[in-house]
MMTF fields as JSON, N, C-alpha, C and O atoms, coordinates in Angstrom:
{
  "mmtfVersion": "1.0.0",
  "mmtfProducer": "UNKNOWN",
  "numBonds": 455,
  "numAtoms": 456,
  "numGroups": 114,
  "numChains": 1,
  "numModels": 1,
  "chainsPerModel": [1],
  "groupsPerChain": [114],
  "chainIdList": ["A"],
  "bondAtomList": [4, 2, 8, 6, 12, 10, 16, 14, 20, 18, 24, 22, 28, 26, 32, 30, 36, 34, 40, 38, 44, 42, 48, 46, 52, 50, 56, 54, 60, 58, 64, 62, 68, 66, 72, 70, 76, 74, 80, 78, 84, 82, 88, 86, 92, 90, 96, 94, 100, 98, 104, 102, 108, 106, 112, 110, 116, 114, 120, 118, 124, 122, 128, 126, 132, 130, 136, 134, 140, 138, 144, 142, 148, 146, 152, 150, 156, 154, 160, 158, 164, 162, 168, 166, 172, 170, 176, 174, 180, 178, 184, 182, 188, 186, 192, 190, 196, 194, 200, 198, 204, 202, 208, 206, 212, 210, 216, 214, 220, 218, 224, 222, 228, 226, 232, 230, 236, 234, 240, 238, 244, 242, 248, 246, 252, 250, 256, 254, 260, 258, 264, 262, 268, 266, 272, 270, 276, 274, 280, 278, 284, 282, 288, 286, 292, 290, 296, 294, 300, 298, 304, 302, 308, 306, 312, 310, 316, 314, 320, 318, 324, 322, 328, 326, 332, 330, 336, 334, 340, 338, 344, 342, 348, 346, 352, 350, 356, 354, 360, 358, 364, 362, 368, 366, 372, 370, 376, 374, 380, 378, 384, 382, 388, 386, 392, 390, 396, 394, 400, 398, 404, 402, 408, 406, 412, 410, 416, 414, 420, 418, 424, 422, 428, 426, 432, 430, 436, 434, 440, 438, 444, 442, 448, 446, 452, 450],
  "bondOrderList": [1, 1, 1, 1, 1, 1, 1, 1, 1, 1, 1, 1, 1, 1, 1, 1, 1, 1, 1, 1, 1, 1, 1, 1, 1, 1, 1, 1, 1, 1, 1, 1, 1, 1, 1, 1, 1, 1, 1, 1, 1, 1, 1, 1, 1, 1, 1, 1, 1, 1, 1, 1, 1, 1, 1, 1, 1, 1, 1, 1, 1, 1, 1, 1, 1, 1, 1, 1, 1, 1, 1, 1, 1, 1, 1, 1, 1, 1, 1, 1, 1, 1, 1, 1, 1, 1, 1, 1, 1, 1, 1, 1, 1, 1, 1, 1, 1, 1, 1, 1, 1, 1, 1, 1, 1, 1, 1, 1, 1, 1, 1, 1, 1],
  "groupList": [{"groupName": "MET", "atomNameList": ["N", "CA", "C", "O"], "elementList": ["N", "C", "C", "O"], "formalChargeList": [0, 0, 0, 0], "bondAtomList": [1, 0, 2, 1, 3, 2], "bondOrderList": [1, 1, 2], "singleLetterCode": "M", "chemCompType": "L-PEPTIDE LINKING"}, {"groupName": "TYR", "atomNameList": ["N", "CA", "C", "O"], "elementList": ["N", "C", "C", "O"], "formalChargeList": [0, 0, 0, 0], "bondAtomList": [1, 0, 2, 1, 3, 2], "bondOrderList": [1, 1, 2], "singleLetterCode": "Y", "chemCompType": "L-PEPTIDE LINKING"}, {"groupName": "CYS", "atomNameList": ["N", "CA", "C", "O"], "elementList": ["N", "C", "C", "O"], "formalChargeList": [0, 0, 0, 0], "bondAtomList": [1, 0, 2, 1, 3, 2], "bondOrderList": [1, 1, 2], "singleLetterCode": "C", "chemCompType": "L-PEPTIDE LINKING"}, {"groupName": "PHE", "atomNameList": ["N", "CA", "C", "O"], "elementList": ["N", "C", "C", "O"], "formalChargeList": [0, 0, 0, 0], "bondAtomList": [1, 0, 2, 1, 3, 2], "bondOrderList": [1, 1, 2], "singleLetterCode": "F", "chemCompType": "L-PEPTIDE LINKING"}, {"groupName": "GLY", "atomNameList": ["N", "CA", "C", "O"], "elementList": ["N", "C", "C", "O"], "formalChargeList": [0, 0, 0, 0], "bondAtomList": [1, 0, 2, 1, 3, 2], "bondOrderList": [1, 1, 2], "singleLetterCode": "G", "chemCompType": "PEPTIDE LINKING"}, {"groupName": "LYS", "atomNameList": ["N", "CA", "C", "O"], "elementList": ["N", "C", "C", "O"], "formalChargeList": [0, 0, 0, 0], "bondAtomList": [1, 0, 2, 1, 3, 2], "bondOrderList": [1, 1, 2], "singleLetterCode": "K", "chemCompType": "L-PEPTIDE LINKING"}, {"groupName": "ALA", "atomNameList": ["N", "CA", "C", "O"], "elementList": ["N", "C", "C", "O"], "formalChargeList": [0, 0, 0, 0], "bondAtomList": [1, 0, 2, 1, 3, 2], "bondOrderList": [1, 1, 2], "singleLetterCode": "A", "chemCompType": "L-PEPTIDE LINKING"}, {"groupName": "THR", "atomNameList": ["N", "CA", "C", "O"], "elementList": ["N", "C", "C", "O"], "formalChargeList": [0, 0, 0, 0], "bondAtomList": [1, 0, 2, 1, 3, 2], "bondOrderList": [1, 1, 2], "singleLetterCode": "T", "chemCompType": "L-PEPTIDE LINKING"}, {"groupName": "ARG", "atomNameList": ["N", "CA", "C", "O"], "elementList": ["N", "C", "C", "O"], "formalChargeList": [0, 0, 0, 0], "bondAtomList": [1, 0, 2, 1, 3, 2], "bondOrderList": [1, 1, 2], "singleLetterCode": "R", "chemCompType": "L-PEPTIDE LINKING"}, {"groupName": "ASN", "atomNameList": ["N", "CA", "C", "O"], "elementList": ["N", "C", "C", "O"], "formalChargeList": [0, 0, 0, 0], "bondAtomList": [1, 0, 2, 1, 3, 2], "bondOrderList": [1, 1, 2], "singleLetterCode": "N", "chemCompType": "L-PEPTIDE LINKING"}, {"groupName": "LEU", "atomNameList": ["N", "CA", "C", "O"], "elementList": ["N", "C", "C", "O"], "formalChargeList": [0, 0, 0, 0], "bondAtomList": [1, 0, 2, 1, 3, 2], "bondOrderList": [1, 1, 2], "singleLetterCode": "L", "chemCompType": "L-PEPTIDE LINKING"}, {"groupName": "ASP", "atomNameList": ["N", "CA", "C", "O"], "elementList": ["N", "C", "C", "O"], "formalChargeList": [0, 0, 0, 0], "bondAtomList": [1, 0, 2, 1, 3, 2], "bondOrderList": [1, 1, 2], "singleLetterCode": "D", "chemCompType": "L-PEPTIDE LINKING"}, {"groupName": "VAL", "atomNameList": ["N", "CA", "C", "O"], "elementList": ["N", "C", "C", "O"], "formalChargeList": [0, 0, 0, 0], "bondAtomList": [1, 0, 2, 1, 3, 2], "bondOrderList": [1, 1, 2], "singleLetterCode": "V", "chemCompType": "L-PEPTIDE LINKING"}, {"groupName": "GLN", "atomNameList": ["N", "CA", "C", "O"], "elementList": ["N", "C", "C", "O"], "formalChargeList": [0, 0, 0, 0], "bondAtomList": [1, 0, 2, 1, 3, 2], "bondOrderList": [1, 1, 2], "singleLetterCode": "Q", "chemCompType": "L-PEPTIDE LINKING"}, {"groupName": "ILE", "atomNameList": ["N", "CA", "C", "O"], "elementList": ["N", "C", "C", "O"], "formalChargeList": [0, 0, 0, 0], "bondAtomList": [1, 0, 2, 1, 3, 2], "bondOrderList": [1, 1, 2], "singleLetterCode": "I", "chemCompType": "L-PEPTIDE LINKING"}, {"groupName": "SER", "atomNameList": ["N", "CA", "C", "O"], "elementList": ["N", "C", "C", "O"], "formalChargeList": [0, 0, 0, 0], "bondAtomList": [1, 0, 2, 1, 3, 2], "bondOrderList": [1, 1, 2], "singleLetterCode": "S", "chemCompType": "L-PEPTIDE LINKING"}, {"groupName": "TRP", "atomNameList": ["N", "CA", "C", "O"], "elementList": ["N", "C", "C", "O"], "formalChargeList": [0, 0, 0, 0], "bondAtomList": [1, 0, 2, 1, 3, 2], "bondOrderList": [1, 1, 2], "singleLetterCode": "W", "chemCompType": "L-PEPTIDE LINKING"}, {"groupName": "GLU", "atomNameList": ["N", "CA", "C", "O"], "elementList": ["N", "C", "C", "O"], "formalChargeList": [0, 0, 0, 0], "bondAtomList": [1, 0, 2, 1, 3, 2], "bondOrderList": [1, 1, 2], "singleLetterCode": "E", "chemCompType": "L-PEPTIDE LINKING"}],
  "groupTypeList": [0, 1, 2, 3, 1, 2, 4, 1, 5, 4, 0, 6, 7, 8, 9, 4, 8, 10, 7, 11, 1, 1, 12, 6, 10, 13, 6, 3, 3, 10, 10, 3, 0, 12, 14, 6, 15, 6, 12, 5, 4, 6, 9, 3, 1, 4, 16, 6, 9, 12, 4, 8, 6, 15, 4, 15, 4, 5, 0, 6, 4, 3, 3, 12, 3, 16, 7, 14, 10, 17, 15, 7, 6, 16, 7, 10, 4, 1, 12, 7, 4, 4, 6, 6, 10, 1, 5, 12, 12, 7, 7, 8, 5, 11, 6, 0, 8, 15, 13, 4, 4, 4, 7, 6, 15, 17, 2, 15, 15, 10, 8, 4, 2, 17],
  "groupIdList": [1, 2, 3, 4, 5, 6, 7, 8, 9, 10, 11, 12, 13, 14, 15, 16, 17, 18, 19, 20, 21, 22, 23, 24, 25, 26, 27, 28, 29, 30, 31, 32, 33, 34, 35, 36, 37, 38, 39, 40, 41, 42, 43, 44, 45, 46, 47, 48, 49, 50, 51, 52, 53, 54, 55, 56, 57, 58, 59, 60, 61, 62, 63, 64, 65, 66, 67, 68, 69, 70, 71, 72, 73, 74, 75, 76, 77, 78, 79, 80, 81, 82, 83, 84, 85, 86, 87, 88, 89, 90, 91, 92, 93, 94, 95, 96, 97, 98, 99, 100, 101, 102, 103, 104, 105, 106, 107, 108, 109, 110, 111, 112, 113, 114],
  "secStructList": [7, 2, 2, 2, 2, 2, 2, 2, 2, 2, 2, 2, 6, 6, 7, 2, 2, 2, 2, 2, 2, 2, 2, 2, 2, 2, 2, 2, 2, 2, 2, 2, 2, 2, 2, 2, 2, 2, 7, 7, 1, 6, 6, 7, 7, 7, 6, 6, 6, 2, 2, 2, 2, 2, 6, 1, 1, 1, 1, 2, 2, 2, 2, 2, 2, 2, 2, 2, 2, 2, 2, 2, 2, 2, 2, 2, 2, 2, 2, 2, 2, 2, 2, 2, 2, 2, 2, 2, 2, 2, 2, 2, 2, 2, 2, 6, 4, 4, 4, 6, 7, 7, 7, 2, 2, 2, 2, 6, 6, 1, 6, 6, 7, 7],
  "xCoordList": [0.907, 0.09, 1.017, 0.585, 2.096, 2.921, 3.503, 3.605, 3.644, 4.305, 2.923, 3.002, 2.367, 1.027, 1.111, 1.305, 0.999, 0.733, 1.805, 1.617, 3.105, 4.063, 4.256, 4.911, 3.465, 3.714, 2.595, 2.646, 1.697, 0.007, 0.48, 0.35, 1.058, 1.272, 2.374, 2.443, 3.624, 4.527, 4.111, 4.726, 3.085, 2.889, 1.948, 1.793, 0.946, 0.077, 1.039, 1.063, 1.706, 2.443, 4.015, 4.931, 3.879, 5.554, 6.784, 7.779, 6.635, 7.366, 8.335, 8.095, 9.494, 10.932, 11.096, 11.179, 11.131, 11.587, 10.544, 11.089, 9.468, 8.411, 8.391, 8.497, 8.225, 8.306, 9.826, 10.09, 10.665, 11.791, 11.73, 12.222, 11.041, 10.654, 9.602, 9.556, 8.661, 7.894, 8.561, 8.513, 9.276, 10.384, 10.753, 10.455, 11.626, 12.189, 11.835, 12.464, 10.392, 9.652, 8.946, 8.802, 8.477, 7.87, 8.705, 8.123, 9.95, 10.864, 10.757, 10.075, 11.544, 11.527, 10.153, 10.251, 9.091, 7.741, 7.769, 7.558, 8.077, 7.76, 8.664, 7.952, 9.943, 10.773, 10.405, 10.821, 9.393, 9.002, 7.853, 7.939, 7.048, 5.812, 6.124, 5.53, 7.197, 7.559, 8.067, 7.612, 9.204, 9.583, 7.915, 7.335, 7.494, 6.032, 5.418, 5.019, 5.469, 4.425, 5.314, 4.694, 6.283, 7.229, 7.698, 8.052, 7.598, 8.322, 7.406, 6.224, 8.039, 7.066, 7.573, 8.714, 6.332, 6.567, 6.304, 5.724, 6.909, 6.515, 5.24, 4.696, 4.449, 3.398, 2.711, 1.63, 3.895, 3.54, 3.005, 3.449, 1.863, 2.163, 2.242, 1.251, 3.35, 3.552, 3.25, 2.523, 3.816, 3.341, 4.264, 4.013, 5.545, 6.271, 5.715, 6.493, 4.345, 3.647, 2.492, 2.26, 1.999, 1.235, 1.372, 0.354, 2.547, 2.525, 2.227, 1.52, 3.15, 2.829, 1.336, 0.967, 0.623, -0.65, -1.72, -2.799, -0.834, -2.037, -1.86, -2.517, -0.76, -0.555, -0.773, -0.037, -1.96, -2.396, -3.309, -3.654, -3.849, -5.037, -6.075, -6.231, -7.194, -8.509, -8.822, -9.987, -7.769, -7.722, -7.297, -7.692, -6.661, -5.913, -6.635, -6.188, -7.51, -8.684, -8.567, -8.206, -8.892, -8.964, -7.739, -7.691, -6.827, -5.219, -4.735, -4.221, -4.917, -4.416, -5.738, -5.214, -6.468, -7.378, -6.708, -6.248, -6.701, -5.82, -4.53, -4.074, -4.047, -2.358, -2.293, -1.366, -3.513, -3.435, -4.284, -4.483, -4.709, -5.731, -4.697, -4.5, -3.883, -2.818, -1.523, -1.144, -1.042, -0.447, -0.817, -0.098, -1.939, -2.372, -2.747, -3.004, -2.901, -3.065, -1.682, -1.52, -0.831, 0.792, 1.154, 1.636, 0.896, 1.437, 0.649, 1.351, -0.798, -1.598, -0.743, -0.399, -0.451, -0.089, 1.664, 2.079, 2.302, 3.742, 3.472, 4.151, 2.36, 2.456, 1.697, 2.332, 0.381, 0.269, 0.771, 0.563, 1.74, 2.862, 3.838, 4.741, 3.974, 5.154, 4.969, 5.647, 3.725, 3.325, 2.96, 3.011, 2.652, 2.342, 4.016, 4.285, 4.912, 5.904, 6.329, 6.515, 6.366, 6.833, 6.299, 7.031, 4.633, 4.044, 4.87, 5.498, 4.787, 5.495, 6.825, 7.093, 7.561, 8.973, 9.352, 10.239, 8.043, 8.271, 7.477, 7.871, 6.393, 5.674, 6.544, 6.241, 7.84, 8.495, 9.574, 9.751, 10.638, 11.276, 10.597, 11.273, 9.148, 8.615, 8.358, 8.55, 8.024, 7.827, 8.941, 8.721, 10.391, 11.647, 11.923, 12.299, 11.565, 12.064, 11.346, 11.786, 10.253, 9.364, 9.499, 8.799, 9.948, 10.257, 12.104, 12.8, 12.471, 13.853, 14.561, 15.403, 14.677, 15.847, 16.513, 16.663, 16.916, 18.666, 19.871, 20.064, 20.683, 22.011, 22.804, 22.416, 24.008, 25.031, 25.257, 25.371, 25.289, 25.986, 24.578, 24.711, 23.42, 22.425, 22.045, 21.373, 22.598, 22.288, 23.462, 23.035, 24.754, 25.19, 25.563, 26.346, 24.333, 24.384, 23.315, 22.768, 22.791, 21.483, 21.768, 22.405, 21.352, 21.649, 20.943, 20.045, 21.238, 20.103, 20.424, 20.012, 21.236, 20.965, 21.578, 21.891, 21.804, 23.074, 22.6, 23.343],
  "yCoordList": [-0.974, -0.018, 1.392, 2.526, 1.126, 2.406, 2.431, 3.242, 1.699, 1.783, 2.531, 3.482, 2.173, 2.526, 4.064, 4.986, 4.294, 6.116, 6.43, 7.212, 6.235, 7.033, 7.52, 8.511, 6.541, 6.692, 7.457, 8.33, 7.255, 8.041, 9.407, 10.318, 9.747, 11.414, 12.221, 13.43, 10.736, 11.561, 11.957, 12.81, 11.27, 11.956, 12.705, 13.409, 12.927, 14.167, 15.364, 16.409, 15.087, 16.469, 16.702, 17.48, 15.927, 16.165, 16.016, 16.738, 15.105, 14.753, 13.685, 12.515, 14.108, 12.934, 11.851, 10.638, 12.593, 11.588, 10.739, 9.912, 10.552, 9.578, 8.815, 7.594, 9.562, 8.358, 7.918, 7.167, 8.157, 7.28, 6.253, 5.162, 6.521, 5.221, 4.487, 3.28, 5.05, 3.989, 3.229, 2.001, 4.055, 3.189, 1.685, 0.607, 1.964, 1.087, -0.046, -1.091, 0.438, -0.635, -1.536, -2.741, -0.827, -1.52, -2.462, -3.259, -2.264, -3.115, -4.434, -5.443, -4.195, -5.139, -5.913, -7.122, -5.468, -6.193, -6.89, -8.099, -6.208, -6.928, -8.198, -9.196, -8.506, -9.375, -10.401, -11.547, -10.011, -11.183, -11.562, -12.775, -11.232, -11.794, -12.645, -13.697, -12.127, -13.274, -14.483, -15.587, -14.376, -15.807, -16.447, -17.395, -15.419, -16.256, -17.244, -18.403, -16.539, -16.904, -18.407, -19.258, -18.519, -19.449, -20.77, -21.844, -20.394, -21.637, -22.705, -22.565, -23.587, -24.86, -24.917, -24.624, -25.442, -25.739, -24.111, -23.141, -24.167, -23.476, -23.204, -24.101, -21.874, -21.509, -20.893, -20.41, -21.217, -20.496, -21.724, -22.872, -21.16, -22.674, -21.844, -21.529, -21.562, -21.477, -22.219, -23.208, -21.694, -22.773, -24.104, -25.041, -23.941, -25.393, -25.792, -26.275, -26.003, -26.714, -27.652, -28.797, -27.204, -27.676, -29.052, -29.745, -29.587, -31.237, -32.254, -33.255, -31.484, -31.813, -31.973, -33.092, -31.231, -30.56, -31.971, -32.484, -32.217, -33.218, -34.762, -35.692, -34.811, -36.265, -36.693, -37.502, -35.991, -35.862, -36.664, -36.785, -37.443, -38.561, -38.395, -38.238, -38.345, -37.636, -36.37, -35.981, -35.537, -34.144, -33.374, -32.252, -34.014, -33.719, -32.426, -31.3, -32.829, -31.327, -30.034, -28.888, -30.458, -28.898, -28.632, -27.462, -29.054, -28.653, -28.217, -27.121, -28.981, -28.388, -26.93, -26.326, -26.643, -25.61, -24.521, -23.448, -24.899, -23.559, -23.088, -21.965, -24.26, -23.759, -23.149, -22.368, -23.391, -22.279, -21.26, -20.674, -20.904, -19.655, -18.908, -17.804, -19.295, -18.666, -17.947, -16.776, -19.01, -18.839, -17.457, -16.5, -17.722, -16.669, -15.554, -14.66, -15.259, -14.119, -13.348, -12.13, -14.187, -13.718, -13.115, -11.987, -13.913, -13.327, -12.033, -11.024, -11.808, -10.773, -9.568, -8.627, -9.952, -8.772, -8.187, -7.029, -9.241, -8.924, -8.031, -7.039, -8.45, -7.605, -6.277, -5.226, -6.332, -4.873, -4.087, -2.904, -4.508, -3.661, -3.527, -2.883, -4.038, -3.757, -2.552, -1.525, -2.903, -1.611, -0.107, 1.097, -0.75, 1.054, 1.616, 2.772, 0.529, 0.877, 1.889, 3.103, 1.034, 1.716, 3.18, 4.167, 3.238, 4.589, 5.597, 6.532, 5.278, 6.033, 6.603, 7.803, 5.668, 5.987, 7.058, 7.91, 6.552, 7.035, 8.794, 9.657, 9.048, 10.061, 11.167, 12.339, 10.239, 11.357, 12.043, 13.233, 11.132, 11.941, 12.504, 12.744, 12.804, 13.838, 14.962, 16.133, 14.719, 15.846, 16.624, 17.744, 15.953, 16.5, 17.5, 18.67, 16.505, 17.206, 18.875, 19.901, 18.496, 19.834, 20.938, 21.95, 20.811, 21.763, 22.307, 22.949, 21.577, 22.268, 21.831, 22.578, 20.422, 19.671, 19.319, 18.149, 20.181, 19.482, 19.715, 19.958, 19.417, 18.95, 20.316, 21.207, 20.342, 21.608, 22.037, 23.163, 20.455, 20.811, 21.185, 21.78, 20.939, 21.641, 23.267, 24.044, 23.414, 24.941, 25.383, 26.133, 25.302, 26.209, 26.995, 27.944, 26.037, 27.235, 27.816, 28.409, 27.739, 28.566, 30.281, 30.38, 30.98, 32.637, 32.422, 31.581, 33.121, 33.442, 32.166, 32.156, 31.057, 29.754, 29.64, 28.579, 31.128, 30.414, 30.346, 29.89],
  "zCoordList": [0.349, -0.192, -0.019, -0.228, 0.318, 0.874, -0.874, -1.794, -0.733, -2.728, -3.664, -4.441, -3.49, -4.226, -3.581, -4.373, -2.464, -2.345, -2.748, -3.681, -2.546, -3.387, -4.588, -4.913, -5.446, -6.863, -7.141, -8.008, -6.573, -6.925, -6.43, -7.247, -5.119, -4.551, -5.25, -5.471, -5.673, -6.189, -7.787, -8.426, -8.261, -9.781, -9.671, -10.669, -8.549, -8.448, -8.19, -8.841, -7.292, -6.992, -7.628, -7.361, -8.323, -9.108, -8.1, -8.176, -7.241, -6.259, -6.472, -6.172, -7.019, -7.517, -6.419, -6.611, -5.075, -4.251, -3.78, -3.049, -3.824, -4.155, -4.916, -4.803, -5.956, -7.371, -7.379, -8.318, -6.714, -6.48, -5.615, -5.901, -4.314, -3.951, -4.552, -4.312, -5.367, -6.039, -6.822, -6.893, -7.499, -8.704, -8.109, -8.622, -6.648, -6.439, -5.591, -5.424, -4.927, -4.302, -5.164, -4.956, -6.233, -7.185, -8.329, -9.065, -8.347, -9.392, -7.959, -8.134, -6.594, -5.696, -5.782, -5.99, -5.67, -5.698, -6.742, -6.645, -8.186, -9.508, -9.396, -9.511, -9.216, -9.066, -8.078, -8.251, -6.68, -6.208, -6.828, -7.019, -7.148, -8.248, -9.283, -9.517, -10.001, -11.309, -10.445, -10.744, -9.124, -8.433, -8.238, -8.768, -7.208, -7.018, -8.15, -8.036, -9.083, -10.134, -10.705, -11.343, -10.495, -11.175, -10.5, -10.989, -9.384, -8.407, -7.747, -7.433, -7.631, -6.786, -5.416, -5.058, -4.48, -3.145, -2.21, -2.699, -0.77, 0.383, -0.059, -0.702, 0.188, 0.504, -1.407, -1.746, -2.156, -3.579, -4.454, -4.459, -5.246, -6.361, -7.659, -8.319, -7.924, -9.484, -10.751, -10.848, -11.579, -12.628, -12.83, -13.588, -11.854, -11.704, -10.993, -10.17, -10.589, -9.629, -10.347, -9.958, -11.125, -11.873, -12.163, -12.17, -12.42, -12.558, -11.28, -11.164, -10.325, -8.92, -8.688, -8.33, -8.805, -8.088, -9.247, -8.952, -10.558, -11.285, -10.974, -11.442, -10.024, -9.743, -8.157, -7.592, -7.488, -6.147, -5.645, -4.469, -6.997, -6.576, -6.889, -8.1, -6.087, -6.233, -5.921, -5.995, -5.516, -5.095, -6.697, -7.013, -7.331, -8.793, -9.542, -9.765, -9.747, -10.44, -9.398, -9.667, -8.418, -7.389, -7.131, -6.751, -7.137, -6.767, -8.398, -8.62, -9.211, -10.377, -11.012, -11.948, -10.841, -10.895, -9.769, -10.16, -8.359, -7.971, -8.317, -8.534, -8.313, -9.12, -10.018, -10.23, -10.987, -12.185, -11.929, -12.993, -11.301, -10.58, -10.0, -10.508, -8.918, -8.197, -9.227, -9.202, -10.061, -10.876, -11.955, -12.247, -12.307, -13.129, -12.646, -13.452, -11.04, -10.786, -10.307, -10.383, -9.859, -9.648, -11.278, -11.38, -12.459, -13.94, -13.716, -13.793, -13.428, -13.643, -13.368, -14.082, -11.838, -11.112, -11.647, -11.6, -12.059, -12.629, -13.693, -13.959, -14.355, -15.76, -15.303, -15.209, -15.031, -14.583, -13.965, -14.233, -12.756, -12.273, -12.813, -12.28, -13.936, -15.053, -15.842, -15.831, -16.674, -17.145, -16.018, -16.265, -14.944, -14.277, -13.741, -13.413, -13.768, -13.514, -14.981, -15.07, -15.79, -17.324, -17.085, -17.158, -16.722, -17.288, -16.506, -17.002, -15.202, -13.925, -14.478, -14.529, -14.853, -15.012, -16.392, -16.452, -17.74, -18.485, -18.463, -19.247, -17.479, -17.68, -16.385, -16.163, -15.569, -14.862, -15.396, -15.133, -16.439, -17.385, -18.506, -19.506, -18.514, -19.707, -18.631, -18.959, -17.639, -16.622, -15.994, -15.533, -15.949, -15.655, -17.185, -17.261, -18.318, -19.374, -19.808, -20.327, -19.352, -19.566, -18.057, -18.077, -17.435, -16.203, -16.336, -15.55, -17.968, -17.694, -17.169, -16.672, -16.948, -16.217, -17.233, -17.585, -17.724, -19.18, -18.079, -16.888, -19.59, -18.821, -19.062, -19.816, -18.281, -18.592, -20.145, -20.628, -20.908, -22.489, -23.243, -24.313, -22.861, -23.293, -23.011, -23.69, -22.011, -20.983, -21.704, -22.582, -21.787, -22.446, -23.278, -23.327, -24.496, -25.905, -25.762, -26.691, -24.457, -24.602, -23.635, -22.587, -24.091, -23.204, -22.117, -22.111, -21.1, -19.753, -18.736, -17.576, -19.336, -18.611, -17.396, -16.856, -16.823, -15.712, -14.242, -13.374]
}
């Protein structure tokens, strides 16, 4: 929730520190979601666990269904989160450009840019 708050408020107020927090936290969470959607074992039922779930006897249909459902949810989470991260990063760069966040070499060719 804090990650979402940083991204939302950072974009609304053009606060670079908050969007930096969002970018760092969202990148970490995306990595976690990719791992959780793929692994088998522990409490995560990723795509690698479908084979194990299908060999679980009478309850195989139940476990395969829930394993695929959980894996799909993790996959949709990192696809959506990746798209949101991309939009924040590109919008943030566009906002910096429009506010005159140019480099010193760009500034040296202009008059009155001291």
